[in-house]
């Protein structure tokens, strides 16, 4: 018997557990895998001494997140590392647009594509700095962001706030055309938007491209020293210092519900764990409610909504151990932790259109990471640990032979821009959609964001139409995974939101809070 059971030891689950432990709750985290981390893990996949991040790798949202900052993870061993440059978008003709933490370097790069774009970039970044704290609170704190929204309104005024709100709906191509004259800055925005599943002509892509570009300019795309697992190690160390427990190799198979309330969970070995205050789940919403709770205990309208849940695209990832750094023909790509390559702006749109039509893109967009460039501890001196991924349609079958052929395509594309690359490969690991899901069941068919970032499944529509709250139709059961608001990315906000909702439900005003949530759920699912 504990105060709270947390299902899943991913970053969101561990953040939730830490906040509950801070409040004095007795917290038990149950993780199905052999080690904590979820989609934040590091291992020697290829050659001894080469450390690979199995899933996520760069963490701009983590570095900027007020949630993680308040946990003081640096005091528990976390150290951030940076590549010399944040990002380079490599055009098919070897031109490069560089995004650096040095705003003057970024401005000079985009100005080379069109005179005046450097000044426009500085202006865009200054606007971000003017609203930074309220903006991050509005994006990453619980919804609706009343205090942050008022702060933004005071800073921007009504007209400015409406103009910024318009950007929330815009495609990244259109936004780029309104602000910049050249391809360099425009493709940086669109390429960063593609870190979600939104192409340059899709509504809502502008805000993702703008936010990631501004975060890159502000905090960079940092990585934990020694591997992504360094972030998890710090979260676990902090939790244990507060008295919380993490037990791995213990998958949860059922959430016990009686009288409309979550009472605890059952594990795969048949043990029942009673949770007297809350069950918090860092798993996708469909898995939690349809599988662990059961459709028979849910309103029919909610079941329909969950069965319509819109996942993001599938993913194929290749990891390499290289005997030397990648020999890019363009030197501006050599110092970037993240490299975008394969397509220009129209190519991004074409690849995304292929995905929407259920076709493997003829000319894929490749997102590549140079990890030793970012963190020298990732491989022996003079070598490089690298990876690349691309998106492919869902509901497609990828045999070992087909995956190997796709990996060869990856290498051929890099070779075109870095002659001699193939000769440097001393180890390779290829993961298709099914491999990613086997390694982490929350990455359903390799959907790395736990649901589309499209505006039809954001804010009050995430994960289903509602209030964008972590509270579920089952009292005392809270959704903490990336399928909840604010969505994908390693920032801990979904976990923090769930923990705060659980604490509110047990506070002095808890009876009123719980009654209000029951009323909301009845209104949503009558």
Short mmCIF file of C-alpha atoms in Angstrom, two decimals:
data_model
loop_
_atom_site.label_atom_id
_atom_site.label_comp_id
_atom_site.label_asym_id
_atom_site.label_seq_id
_atom_site.Cartn_x
_atom_site.Cartn_y
_atom_site.Cartn_z
CA UNK A 1 0.00 0.00 0.00
CA UNK A 2 1.36 3.40 -1.05
CA UNK A 3 -0.03 6.89 -1.53
CA UNK A 4 0.61 6.88 -5.27
CA UNK A 5 1.59 4.39 -7.93
CA UNK A 6 3.26 5.80 -11.03
CA UNK A 7 3.06 3.56 -14.11
CA UNK A 8 6.18 4.02 -16.22
CA UNK A 9 9.61 5.41 -15.41
CA UNK A 10 9.96 7.66 -18.44
CA UNK A 11 10.85 11.32 -17.85
CA UNK A 12 7.23 12.33 -17.33
CA UNK A 13 6.60 9.53 -14.85
CA UNK A 14 9.75 10.35 -12.91
CA UNK A 15 8.93 14.08 -12.83
CA UNK A 16 5.46 13.27 -11.49
CA UNK A 17 6.94 10.94 -8.88
CA UNK A 18 9.44 13.59 -7.77
CA UNK A 19 6.75 16.24 -7.28
CA UNK A 20 4.53 13.86 -5.32
CA UNK A 21 7.49 12.83 -3.17
CA UNK A 22 8.27 16.52 -2.59
CA UNK A 23 4.77 16.82 -1.12
CA UNK A 24 5.51 14.01 1.31
CA UNK A 25 3.64 11.25 -0.51
CA UNK A 26 4.84 7.65 -0.43
CA UNK A 27 5.49 6.97 -4.13
CA UNK A 28 6.21 3.74 -6.01
CA UNK A 29 7.18 3.82 -9.70
CA UNK A 30 6.59 0.58 -11.63
CA UNK A 31 8.50 0.19 -14.90
CA UNK A 32 8.01 -2.66 -17.36
CA UNK A 33 11.52 -2.46 -18.85
CA UNK A 34 14.69 -3.67 -17.17
CA UNK A 35 15.81 -0.08 -16.53
CA UNK A 36 14.13 3.32 -16.21
CA UNK A 37 14.07 5.93 -18.93
CA UNK A 38 11.28 5.30 -21.41
CA UNK A 39 12.43 7.02 -24.61
CA UNK A 40 15.49 8.48 -22.85
CA UNK A 41 18.09 5.71 -22.80
CA UNK A 42 21.72 5.15 -23.75
CA UNK A 43 23.57 1.93 -24.61
CA UNK A 44 26.57 0.59 -26.52
CA UNK A 45 24.62 -0.60 -29.56
CA UNK A 46 27.42 -1.11 -32.06
CA UNK A 47 31.04 -1.14 -30.89
CA UNK A 48 32.34 -1.08 -27.29
CA UNK A 49 33.10 2.47 -26.21
CA UNK A 50 30.51 4.04 -28.55
CA UNK A 51 27.51 5.26 -26.55
CA UNK A 52 24.27 5.62 -28.51
CA UNK A 53 21.02 7.27 -27.44
CA UNK A 54 18.39 4.70 -28.33
CA UNK A 55 15.54 7.15 -28.90
CA UNK A 56 15.62 10.90 -28.13
CA UNK A 57 18.97 12.67 -28.08
CA UNK A 58 18.86 16.51 -28.04
CA UNK A 59 16.88 18.41 -25.40
CA UNK A 60 16.10 22.10 -26.06
CA UNK A 61 12.77 21.82 -24.27
CA UNK A 62 14.44 20.02 -21.38
CA UNK A 63 17.03 22.74 -20.95
CA UNK A 64 14.39 25.49 -21.11
CA UNK A 65 11.69 23.70 -19.15
CA UNK A 66 10.71 25.52 -15.95
CA UNK A 67 9.58 22.14 -14.61
CA UNK A 68 13.00 20.51 -14.90
CA UNK A 69 14.80 23.68 -13.86
CA UNK A 70 12.87 23.75 -10.57
CA UNK A 71 13.97 20.18 -9.80
CA UNK A 72 17.66 21.24 -9.73
CA UNK A 73 18.80 18.09 -11.53
CA UNK A 74 22.31 19.53 -11.85
CA UNK A 75 22.50 18.99 -8.10
CA UNK A 76 21.94 15.29 -8.77
CA UNK A 77 24.59 14.83 -11.45
CA UNK A 78 23.08 16.16 -14.69
CA UNK A 79 25.54 18.04 -16.91
CA UNK A 80 24.61 19.61 -20.25
CA UNK A 81 26.98 19.58 -23.24
CA UNK A 82 26.78 21.57 -26.51
CA UNK A 83 28.11 21.17 -30.04
CA UNK A 84 29.91 24.23 -31.50
CA UNK A 85 26.82 24.96 -33.61
CA UNK A 86 23.27 23.90 -32.86
CA UNK A 87 21.96 22.93 -36.29
CA UNK A 88 22.88 22.99 -39.95
CA UNK A 89 20.39 22.53 -42.77
CA UNK A 90 22.30 21.12 -45.72
CA UNK A 91 20.64 21.82 -49.07
CA UNK A 92 20.92 19.29 -51.91
CA UNK A 93 23.44 21.62 -53.62
CA UNK A 94 25.62 21.74 -50.44
CA UNK A 95 24.64 25.23 -49.37
CA UNK A 96 24.18 25.38 -45.59
CA UNK A 97 21.99 27.44 -43.28
CA UNK A 98 23.50 27.45 -39.79
CA UNK A 99 21.69 27.99 -36.52
CA UNK A 100 24.12 28.85 -33.71
CA UNK A 101 23.68 29.95 -30.11
CA UNK A 102 25.61 33.03 -31.28
CA UNK A 103 22.84 35.12 -32.79
CA UNK A 104 25.30 37.05 -34.94
CA UNK A 105 26.55 33.81 -36.53
CA UNK A 106 22.99 32.72 -37.28
CA UNK A 107 22.14 36.15 -38.65
CA UNK A 108 25.17 36.14 -40.94
CA UNK A 109 24.25 32.69 -42.25
CA UNK A 110 20.66 33.57 -43.17
CA UNK A 111 21.71 36.99 -44.47
CA UNK A 112 23.89 35.21 -47.04
CA UNK A 113 20.69 33.83 -48.58
CA UNK A 114 18.91 37.19 -48.66
CA UNK A 115 20.18 40.58 -47.49
CA UNK A 116 18.10 41.77 -44.57
CA UNK A 117 17.21 38.33 -43.24
CA UNK A 118 19.86 38.62 -40.53
CA UNK A 119 18.16 41.73 -39.17
CA UNK A 120 14.79 39.99 -39.37
CA UNK A 121 16.18 36.98 -37.46
CA UNK A 122 17.53 39.23 -34.69
CA UNK A 123 14.12 40.88 -34.47
CA UNK A 124 12.35 37.53 -34.24
CA UNK A 125 14.70 36.43 -31.47
CA UNK A 126 14.29 39.67 -29.54
CA UNK A 127 10.52 39.22 -29.69
CA UNK A 128 10.97 35.74 -28.24
CA UNK A 129 13.16 37.10 -25.43
CA UNK A 130 10.53 39.74 -24.62
CA UNK A 131 7.89 37.07 -23.93
CA UNK A 132 10.11 34.12 -23.01
CA UNK A 133 9.07 33.36 -19.43
CA UNK A 134 5.33 33.81 -19.97
CA UNK A 135 5.55 31.94 -23.27
CA UNK A 136 7.24 28.89 -21.75
CA UNK A 137 4.80 28.90 -18.86
CA UNK A 138 1.87 29.11 -21.30
CA UNK A 139 3.22 26.21 -23.35
CA UNK A 140 4.45 23.94 -20.58
CA UNK A 141 2.31 24.69 -17.53
CA UNK A 142 -1.24 23.34 -16.97
CA UNK A 143 -3.96 24.44 -19.36
CA UNK A 144 -5.56 26.98 -19.47
CA UNK A 145 -2.53 29.24 -18.88
CA UNK A 146 -4.40 32.03 -17.09
CA UNK A 147 -1.48 33.77 -15.35
CA UNK A 148 0.91 33.35 -18.28
CA UNK A 149 -1.79 34.45 -20.71
CA UNK A 150 -2.35 37.66 -18.76
CA UNK A 151 1.41 38.25 -18.71
CA UNK A 152 1.59 37.86 -22.48
CA UNK A 153 -1.35 40.22 -22.92
CA UNK A 154 0.33 42.87 -20.75
CA UNK A 155 3.56 42.61 -22.75
CA UNK A 156 2.08 42.39 -26.23
CA UNK A 157 -1.13 44.35 -25.95
CA UNK A 158 -4.32 43.15 -27.57
CA UNK A 159 -3.17 43.66 -31.15
CA UNK A 160 0.19 41.99 -30.61
CA UNK A 161 -1.41 39.08 -28.80
CA UNK A 162 -3.85 38.51 -31.67
CA UNK A 163 -1.03 38.66 -34.22
CA UNK A 164 0.96 36.09 -32.22
CA UNK A 165 -2.16 33.93 -31.86
CA UNK A 166 -2.46 33.96 -35.65
CA UNK A 167 0.96 32.29 -35.86
CA UNK A 168 -0.48 29.34 -33.91
CA UNK A 169 -2.62 28.49 -36.93
CA UNK A 170 -0.11 29.18 -39.72
CA UNK A 171 1.92 26.83 -41.92
CA UNK A 172 5.66 27.32 -41.45
CA UNK A 173 6.16 28.09 -45.17
CA UNK A 174 3.71 31.00 -45.03
CA UNK A 175 5.21 32.34 -41.81
CA UNK A 176 8.69 32.15 -43.29
CA UNK A 177 7.55 33.99 -46.41
CA UNK A 178 6.06 36.81 -44.33
CA UNK A 179 9.22 37.34 -42.27
CA UNK A 180 12.17 36.37 -44.51
CA UNK A 181 13.20 36.92 -48.10
CA UNK A 182 15.54 33.95 -48.55
CA UNK A 183 15.57 30.16 -48.33
CA UNK A 184 18.01 29.90 -45.43
CA UNK A 185 15.87 31.22 -42.59
CA UNK A 186 12.71 29.74 -44.09
CA UNK A 187 14.15 26.24 -44.21
CA UNK A 188 15.44 26.50 -40.63
CA UNK A 189 11.88 27.20 -39.49
CA UNK A 190 10.35 24.45 -41.63
CA UNK A 191 13.04 21.91 -40.78
CA UNK A 192 12.56 22.48 -37.06
CA UNK A 193 8.80 22.12 -37.48
CA UNK A 194 9.54 18.73 -39.06
CA UNK A 195 10.81 17.52 -35.65
CA UNK A 196 7.07 17.02 -35.16
CA UNK A 197 5.02 15.35 -37.90
CA UNK A 198 4.00 18.63 -39.54
CA UNK A 199 5.17 19.62 -42.99
CA UNK A 200 5.73 23.21 -44.15
CA UNK A 201 2.26 23.58 -45.65
CA UNK A 202 0.30 22.20 -42.70
CA UNK A 203 -1.61 24.46 -40.35
CA UNK A 204 0.08 24.83 -36.98
CA UNK A 205 3.58 24.00 -38.17
CA UNK A 206 4.77 27.63 -37.91
CA UNK A 207 4.62 27.79 -34.13
CA UNK A 208 6.60 24.56 -33.70
CA UNK A 209 9.26 25.67 -36.17
CA UNK A 210 9.48 29.12 -34.59
CA UNK A 211 9.63 27.82 -31.01
CA UNK A 212 12.32 25.21 -31.68
CA UNK A 213 14.35 27.72 -33.70
CA UNK A 214 14.17 30.27 -30.91
CA UNK A 215 15.02 27.67 -28.26
CA UNK A 216 18.00 26.66 -30.39
CA UNK A 217 19.09 30.28 -30.44
CA UNK A 218 18.47 30.62 -26.70
CA UNK A 219 19.54 27.38 -24.96
CA UNK A 220 20.80 25.36 -27.93
CA UNK A 221 20.09 21.69 -28.47
CA UNK A 222 22.04 20.36 -25.46
CA UNK A 223 22.73 16.74 -24.57
CA UNK A 224 23.37 15.15 -21.16
CA UNK A 225 27.05 14.41 -20.61
CA UNK A 226 27.71 10.70 -21.05
CA UNK A 227 24.40 9.95 -22.73
CA UNK A 228 20.69 10.72 -22.57
CA UNK A 229 20.43 8.37 -19.59
CA UNK A 230 22.21 11.05 -17.55
CA UNK A 231 18.91 12.93 -17.38
CA UNK A 232 17.11 9.83 -16.09
CA UNK A 233 19.88 9.03 -13.62
CA UNK A 234 19.46 12.50 -12.11
CA UNK A 235 15.67 12.14 -11.86
CA UNK A 236 15.97 8.72 -10.22
CA UNK A 237 18.67 9.91 -7.80
CA UNK A 238 16.54 12.87 -6.77
CA UNK A 239 13.46 10.69 -6.29
CA UNK A 240 15.30 8.18 -4.14
CA UNK A 241 16.74 10.99 -2.03
CA UNK A 242 13.14 12.01 -1.34
CA UNK A 243 12.17 8.48 -0.34
CA UNK A 244 10.52 7.38 -3.58
CA UNK A 245 11.10 3.95 -5.12
CA UNK A 246 11.56 2.73 -8.68
CA UNK A 247 11.03 -0.97 -9.43
CA UNK A 248 11.93 -2.15 -12.94
CA UNK A 249 10.89 -5.33 -14.71
CA UNK A 250 7.40 -4.91 -13.25
CA UNK A 251 4.86 -4.27 -16.03
CA UNK A 252 1.40 -3.16 -14.93
CA UNK A 253 -1.39 -5.21 -16.52
CA UNK A 254 -4.47 -3.67 -14.90
CA UNK A 255 -5.70 -0.57 -13.12
CA UNK A 256 -8.17 -1.57 -10.42
CA UNK A 257 -11.34 0.53 -10.57
CA UNK A 258 -14.34 0.42 -8.25
CA UNK A 259 -17.12 2.94 -7.86
CA UNK A 260 -15.60 5.05 -10.59
CA UNK A 261 -12.32 5.43 -8.67
CA UNK A 262 -8.83 4.03 -9.29
CA UNK A 263 -7.76 1.97 -6.28
CA UNK A 264 -4.41 0.62 -7.43
CA UNK A 265 -2.82 -1.66 -9.99
CA UNK A 266 -1.97 -5.29 -10.69
CA UNK A 267 1.45 -6.26 -12.02
CA UNK A 268 2.33 -9.03 -14.46
CA UNK A 269 3.48 -11.28 -11.60
CA UNK A 270 0.01 -11.09 -10.06
CA UNK A 271 0.76 -8.68 -7.23
CA UNK A 272 -1.81 -6.02 -6.34
CA UNK A 273 -0.55 -2.64 -5.21
CA UNK A 274 -3.03 -0.40 -3.42
CA UNK A 275 -2.79 3.33 -4.14
CA UNK A 276 -4.65 5.31 -1.49
CA UNK A 277 -4.44 8.69 -3.21
CA UNK A 278 -3.63 8.41 -6.92
CA UNK A 279 -2.56 6.31 -9.87
CA UNK A 280 -0.46 8.34 -12.32
CA UNK A 281 0.25 6.80 -15.73
CA UNK A 282 3.12 7.70 -18.06
CA UNK A 283 1.72 5.63 -20.93
CA UNK A 284 -0.26 6.60 -24.06
CA UNK A 285 -3.90 7.46 -23.42
CA UNK A 286 -5.34 4.60 -25.54
CA UNK A 287 -3.16 2.05 -23.72
CA UNK A 288 -4.10 3.39 -20.30
CA UNK A 289 -7.84 3.69 -20.77
CA UNK A 290 -8.67 0.97 -23.30
CA UNK A 291 -6.21 -1.68 -22.09
CA UNK A 292 -5.35 -1.09 -18.43
CA UNK A 293 -8.76 0.26 -17.37
CA UNK A 294 -10.94 -1.42 -20.00
CA UNK A 295 -13.42 -0.09 -22.54
CA UNK A 296 -16.32 -1.63 -20.61
CA UNK A 297 -15.76 0.88 -17.78
CA UNK A 298 -15.64 3.93 -20.04
CA UNK A 299 -18.35 6.09 -21.62
CA UNK A 300 -19.05 5.06 -25.21
CA UNK A 301 -18.17 8.54 -26.50
CA UNK A 302 -14.73 8.36 -24.88
CA UNK A 303 -14.09 4.92 -26.35
CA UNK A 304 -14.93 6.29 -29.80
CA UNK A 305 -12.61 9.25 -29.26
CA UNK A 306 -9.76 6.99 -28.15
CA UNK A 307 -10.19 4.66 -31.10
CA UNK A 308 -9.84 7.72 -33.35
CA UNK A 309 -6.63 8.83 -31.64
CA UNK A 310 -4.31 10.14 -34.35
CA UNK A 311 -0.73 8.85 -34.03
CA UNK A 312 2.21 10.59 -35.67
CA UNK A 313 4.29 9.02 -38.43
CA UNK A 314 6.36 5.87 -38.04
CA UNK A 315 10.15 6.10 -37.80
CA UNK A 316 13.28 4.33 -39.04
CA UNK A 317 16.53 5.04 -37.22
CA UNK A 318 20.14 4.09 -37.97
CA UNK A 319 23.01 4.37 -35.46
CA UNK A 320 26.65 4.42 -36.56
CA UNK A 321 30.03 4.01 -34.93
CA UNK A 322 32.49 5.97 -37.08
CA UNK A 323 36.26 5.79 -37.04
CA UNK A 324 36.44 9.55 -37.70
CA UNK A 325 34.04 12.53 -37.73
CA UNK A 326 31.83 12.81 -40.82
CA UNK A 327 33.88 14.42 -43.64
CA UNK A 328 31.28 16.94 -44.80
CA UNK A 329 32.11 18.71 -48.04
CA UNK A 330 30.65 21.85 -46.47
CA UNK A 331 32.62 22.74 -43.34
CA UNK A 332 29.62 24.52 -41.81
CA UNK A 333 27.96 21.14 -41.27
CA UNK A 334 30.93 19.72 -39.35
CA UNK A 335 30.36 21.60 -36.10
CA UNK A 336 26.59 21.13 -35.84
CA UNK A 337 25.14 18.68 -33.35
CA UNK A 338 22.05 18.29 -35.54
CA UNK A 339 22.14 18.19 -39.34
CA UNK A 340 19.08 18.32 -41.62
CA UNK A 341 19.70 16.98 -45.12
CA UNK A 342 18.18 15.45 -48.20
CA UNK A 343 15.72 18.14 -49.25
CA UNK A 344 15.06 21.86 -49.59
CA UNK A 345 11.82 23.54 -48.54
CA UNK A 346 9.82 22.15 -51.48
CA UNK A 347 11.39 18.76 -50.81
CA UNK A 348 10.18 18.90 -47.21
CA UNK A 349 6.68 19.51 -48.50
CA UNK A 350 6.93 16.69 -51.06
CA UNK A 351 8.18 14.20 -48.47
CA UNK A 352 5.40 15.15 -46.09
CA UNK A 353 2.83 14.86 -48.88
CA UNK A 354 4.08 11.35 -49.63
CA UNK A 355 3.63 10.41 -45.97
CA UNK A 356 0.10 11.80 -45.95
CA UNK A 357 -0.66 9.61 -48.97
CA UNK A 358 0.75 6.53 -47.27
CA UNK A 359 3.85 6.38 -49.47
CA UNK A 360 7.50 6.10 -48.52
CA UNK A 361 9.02 9.46 -49.59
CA UNK A 362 11.05 9.20 -52.79
CA UNK A 363 13.42 11.86 -51.44
CA UNK A 364 13.31 11.60 -47.64
CA UNK A 365 14.14 14.28 -45.10
CA UNK A 366 16.95 12.96 -42.91
CA UNK A 367 17.56 14.26 -39.40
CA UNK A 368 21.10 13.38 -38.29
CA UNK A 369 22.87 13.71 -34.95
CA UNK A 370 26.64 14.03 -34.42
CA UNK A 371 26.84 13.02 -30.78
CA UNK A 372 30.59 13.08 -30.14
CA UNK A 373 30.66 16.53 -31.73
CA UNK A 374 28.17 17.53 -29.04
CA UNK A 375 29.67 15.49 -26.18
CA UNK A 376 33.24 14.16 -26.42
CA UNK A 377 32.50 11.37 -23.91
CA UNK A 378 30.27 9.51 -26.40
CA UNK A 379 33.10 7.70 -28.22
CA UNK A 380 36.91 7.32 -28.21
CA UNK A 381 38.98 10.35 -29.14
CA UNK A 382 39.03 11.06 -32.88
CA UNK A 383 35.87 9.01 -33.58
CA UNK A 384 32.18 9.85 -33.82
CA UNK A 385 28.91 8.36 -32.58
CA UNK A 386 26.18 9.36 -35.02
CA UNK A 387 22.59 8.53 -35.88
CA UNK A 388 19.93 9.50 -38.37
CA UNK A 389 16.20 8.97 -38.64
CA UNK A 390 13.43 9.55 -41.13
CA UNK A 391 9.68 9.11 -41.08
CA UNK A 392 7.77 6.49 -43.05
CA UNK A 393 4.05 5.72 -43.33
CA UNK A 394 2.27 3.87 -40.57
CA UNK A 395 0.80 0.39 -41.13
CA UNK A 396 3.69 -0.68 -43.35
CA UNK A 397 5.79 -3.84 -43.02
CA UNK A 398 9.57 -3.56 -42.75
CA UNK A 399 11.51 -6.80 -43.11
CA UNK A 400 15.17 -7.01 -42.10
CA UNK A 401 16.14 -6.90 -45.78
CA UNK A 402 14.00 -3.86 -46.45
CA UNK A 403 15.41 -2.06 -43.39
CA UNK A 404 18.96 -2.86 -44.51
CA UNK A 405 18.20 -1.38 -47.92
CA UNK A 406 16.83 1.77 -46.28
CA UNK A 407 19.99 2.05 -44.17
CA UNK A 408 22.02 1.87 -47.38
CA UNK A 409 19.92 4.76 -48.72
CA UNK A 410 20.74 6.76 -45.59
CA UNK A 411 24.44 6.13 -46.09
CA UNK A 412 24.31 6.96 -49.79
CA UNK A 413 22.66 10.29 -48.98
CA UNK A 414 25.28 11.18 -46.38
CA UNK A 415 28.04 10.02 -48.76
CA UNK A 416 26.84 12.48 -51.43
CA UNK A 417 27.52 15.33 -49.04
CA UNK A 418 30.47 13.74 -47.23
CA UNK A 419 32.60 11.67 -49.64
CA UNK A 420 34.33 8.85 -47.79
CA UNK A 421 31.62 8.53 -45.12
CA UNK A 422 30.95 4.86 -45.85
CA UNK A 423 34.60 3.97 -45.33
CA UNK A 424 34.37 5.29 -41.76
CA UNK A 425 31.52 3.01 -40.66
CA UNK A 426 32.83 0.42 -38.18
CA UNK A 427 29.48 -0.45 -36.63
CA UNK A 428 25.83 -0.02 -37.54
CA UNK A 429 22.46 -0.70 -35.90
CA UNK A 430 19.14 -0.32 -37.71
CA UNK A 431 15.74 0.01 -35.98
CA UNK A 432 12.43 -0.02 -37.81
CA UNK A 433 9.00 0.93 -36.45
CA UNK A 434 8.39 -2.48 -34.90
CA UNK A 435 11.85 -2.52 -33.31
CA UNK A 436 11.24 0.85 -31.69
CA UNK A 437 7.88 -0.29 -30.36
CA UNK A 438 9.36 -3.50 -28.97
CA UNK A 439 12.05 -1.51 -27.20
CA UNK A 440 9.47 0.96 -25.85
CA UNK A 441 5.78 0.04 -26.21
CA UNK A 442 4.79 3.70 -25.85
CA UNK A 443 6.34 4.36 -29.30
CA UNK A 444 3.44 2.74 -31.11
CA UNK A 445 4.68 1.76 -34.59
CA UNK A 446 7.60 4.10 -34.04
CA UNK A 447 5.43 7.17 -33.32
CA UNK A 448 7.99 9.18 -31.37
CA UNK A 449 5.63 11.98 -30.23
CA UNK A 450 2.78 9.79 -28.91
CA UNK A 451 0.29 11.40 -31.23
CA UNK A 452 0.20 13.95 -34.02
CA UNK A 453 1.09 17.57 -33.35
CA UNK A 454 -1.69 18.65 -35.71
CA UNK A 455 -3.93 21.38 -34.31
CA UNK A 456 -6.87 18.96 -34.29
CA UNK A 457 -5.12 17.08 -31.47
CA UNK A 458 -3.54 19.89 -29.44
CA UNK A 459 -4.65 21.96 -26.45
CA UNK A 460 -8.31 21.12 -25.60
CA UNK A 461 -8.27 18.30 -28.17
CA UNK A 462 -5.35 16.35 -26.65
CA UNK A 463 -5.65 13.41 -26.25
CA UNK A 464 -9.42 13.66 -26.83
CA UNK A 465 -11.82 16.64 -26.81
CA UNK A 466 -11.90 18.00 -23.28
CA UNK A 467 -10.21 20.55 -21.04
CA UNK A 468 -6.63 19.50 -21.79
CA UNK A 469 -6.31 18.36 -18.20
CA UNK A 470 -4.52 15.21 -16.94
CA UNK A 471 -7.65 14.16 -15.02
CA UNK A 472 -9.44 11.19 -16.57
CA UNK A 473 -12.99 9.92 -16.44
CA UNK A 474 -11.80 7.62 -13.64
CA UNK A 475 -11.36 9.53 -10.38
CA UNK A 476 -7.84 9.38 -8.88
CA UNK A 477 -6.39 8.28 -12.26
CA UNK A 478 -4.18 10.83 -14.02
CA UNK A 479 -2.59 10.78 -17.47
CA UNK A 480 1.08 11.83 -17.41
CA UNK A 481 2.39 10.70 -20.81
CA UNK A 482 3.19 12.63 -23.98
CA UNK A 483 -0.26 11.90 -25.43
CA UNK A 484 -1.51 14.42 -22.85
CA UNK A 485 -1.05 18.19 -23.07
CA UNK A 486 1.44 19.68 -23.95
CA UNK A 487 2.55 16.68 -26.02
CA UNK A 488 5.86 15.27 -27.19
CA UNK A 489 9.33 16.42 -26.24
CA UNK A 490 11.38 15.75 -23.12
CA UNK A 491 10.30 18.59 -20.83
CA UNK A 492 8.50 16.79 -17.99
CA UNK A 493 5.44 19.02 -18.23
CA UNK A 494 2.84 16.29 -18.75
CA UNK A 495 4.17 14.53 -15.66
CA UNK A 496 4.22 17.75 -13.64
CA UNK A 497 0.66 18.59 -14.70
CA UNK A 498 -0.53 15.14 -13.61
CA UNK A 499 1.22 15.41 -10.25
CA UNK A 500 -0.25 18.84 -9.59
CA UNK A 501 -3.74 17.59 -10.48
CA UNK A 502 -3.31 14.65 -8.11
CA UNK A 503 -2.16 16.99 -5.33
CA UNK A 504 -5.08 19.34 -5.99
CA UNK A 505 -7.53 16.45 -5.74
CA UNK A 506 -6.20 15.71 -2.22
CA UNK A 507 -5.78 19.29 -1.03
CA UNK A 508 -8.03 21.20 1.36
CA UNK A 509 -10.23 22.06 -1.61
CA UNK A 510 -10.02 18.48 -2.95
CA UNK A 511 -13.74 17.65 -2.53
CA UNK A 512 -14.68 20.71 -4.59
CA UNK A 513 -11.97 19.91 -7.18
CA UNK A 514 -13.11 16.31 -7.55
CA UNK A 515 -16.76 17.33 -7.81
CA UNK A 516 -15.86 19.83 -10.51
CA UNK A 517 -13.93 17.24 -12.50
CA UNK A 518 -16.85 14.78 -12.22
CA UNK A 519 -19.17 17.46 -13.57
CA UNK A 520 -16.83 18.18 -16.46
CA UNK A 521 -16.56 14.51 -17.37
CA UNK A 522 -20.35 14.12 -17.31
CA UNK A 523 -20.70 17.13 -19.60
CA UNK A 524 -18.09 15.74 -22.02
CA UNK A 525 -19.45 12.21 -22.17
CA UNK A 526 -23.24 12.36 -21.87
#
